[in-house]
Coordinates of C-alpha atoms in Angstrom, one line a residue:
M210 CA -53.9 -17.5 7.4
S211 CA -52.0 -19.6 5.1
C212 CA -52.3 -23.5 4.9
K213 CA -49.1 -25.4 5.1
P214 CA -47.2 -25.7 1.9
I215 CA -47.8 -28.7 -0.5
T216 CA -44.6 -29.9 -2.1
F217 CA -44.7 -32.2 -5.4
R218 CA -41.4 -34.0 -6.3
N219 CA -40.5 -35.4 -9.7
V220 CA -42.6 -32.8 -11.6
K221 CA -41.4 -32.6 -15.2
P222 CA -42.0 -29.8 -17.5
D223 CA -44.8 -31.7 -19.3
T224 CA -46.6 -32.2 -15.9
F225 CA -46.1 -28.6 -14.8
N226 CA -47.6 -27.2 -18.1
C227 CA -50.4 -29.8 -18.0
M228 CA -51.4 -28.8 -14.4
K229 CA -51.3 -25.0 -15.5
K230 CA -53.6 -25.8 -18.3
K231 CA -56.1 -27.9 -16.0
L232 CA -56.1 -25.2 -13.6
Q233 CA -57.0 -22.5 -16.3
D234 CA -59.6 -24.9 -17.7
Y235 CA -61.3 -25.3 -14.4
G236 CA -61.3 -21.3 -14.0
I237 CA -58.1 -20.7 -11.9
H238 CA -56.0 -17.8 -13.2
V239 CA -52.3 -19.1 -13.6
P240 CA -49.8 -16.6 -14.6
A241 CA -46.9 -17.3 -16.9
G242 CA -43.6 -18.5 -15.7
Y243 CA -42.3 -20.7 -12.9
R244 CA -43.8 -18.8 -9.8
G245 CA -46.6 -16.6 -9.0
E246 CA -50.2 -16.3 -7.6
L247 CA -52.9 -18.9 -8.6
S248 CA -56.4 -17.3 -8.1
G249 CA -60.1 -18.4 -8.7
K250 CA -63.0 -20.2 -7.4
G251 CA -62.5 -18.4 -3.9
I252 CA -59.0 -19.8 -3.5
T253 CA -55.6 -18.0 -3.7
A254 CA -52.3 -19.7 -3.6
N255 CA -48.7 -19.1 -4.3
F256 CA -46.6 -21.5 -6.5
E257 CA -42.9 -22.0 -7.1
W258 CA -41.5 -24.5 -9.5
D259 CA -37.8 -24.9 -9.8
G260 CA -38.0 -25.6 -13.5
Q261 CA -36.8 -29.1 -13.2
S262 CA -38.8 -31.3 -10.7
N263 CA -39.9 -29.6 -7.3
L264 CA -43.3 -27.7 -7.1
T265 CA -44.5 -25.9 -4.0
I266 CA -48.0 -24.6 -3.6
T267 CA -49.1 -22.7 -0.5
I268 CA -52.8 -22.0 -0.2
T269 CA -53.1 -18.2 1.0
E270 CA -56.8 -17.8 1.0
K271 CA -59.9 -20.0 0.9
P272 CA -63.5 -19.7 1.8
F273 CA -63.9 -20.4 5.7
I274 CA -66.1 -23.5 5.1
I275 CA -63.2 -25.3 3.1
S276 CA -60.6 -26.8 5.2
C277 CA -56.9 -26.5 4.0
E278 CA -57.0 -30.4 3.6
I279 CA -59.9 -30.3 1.2
A280 CA -58.4 -27.4 -0.8
A281 CA -55.1 -29.2 -0.9
Q282 CA -56.6 -32.5 -2.1
K283 CA -58.3 -30.7 -4.9
I284 CA -54.8 -29.1 -6.1
K285 CA -53.2 -32.6 -5.6
G286 CA -55.9 -33.9 -8.0
F287 CA -54.8 -31.7 -10.7
V288 CA -51.1 -32.6 -10.2
R289 CA -51.9 -36.3 -10.0
D290 CA -54.0 -36.1 -13.3
C291 CA -51.1 -34.8 -15.1
H292 CA -48.6 -37.0 -13.6
G293 CA -50.3 -40.3 -14.9
S294 CA -50.5 -41.7 -11.2

């Protein structure tokens, strides 16, 4: 069962690329391009970025002991680290 989608606004290209690099450095596989499937550390998620500002991430698989909220907070942290806020 998927978690509800997480939508980020005002995600500029530098922020998007930074987030992808931070996820990869953390051990999450991130495919090239604007959409695809993130996977690693027991989490699988789909992502789609419109190439300008809107990024949506939907967690599709996670360990049962981790809630959707905790998994979402971790992902939000990667975006926040790159957003400068």
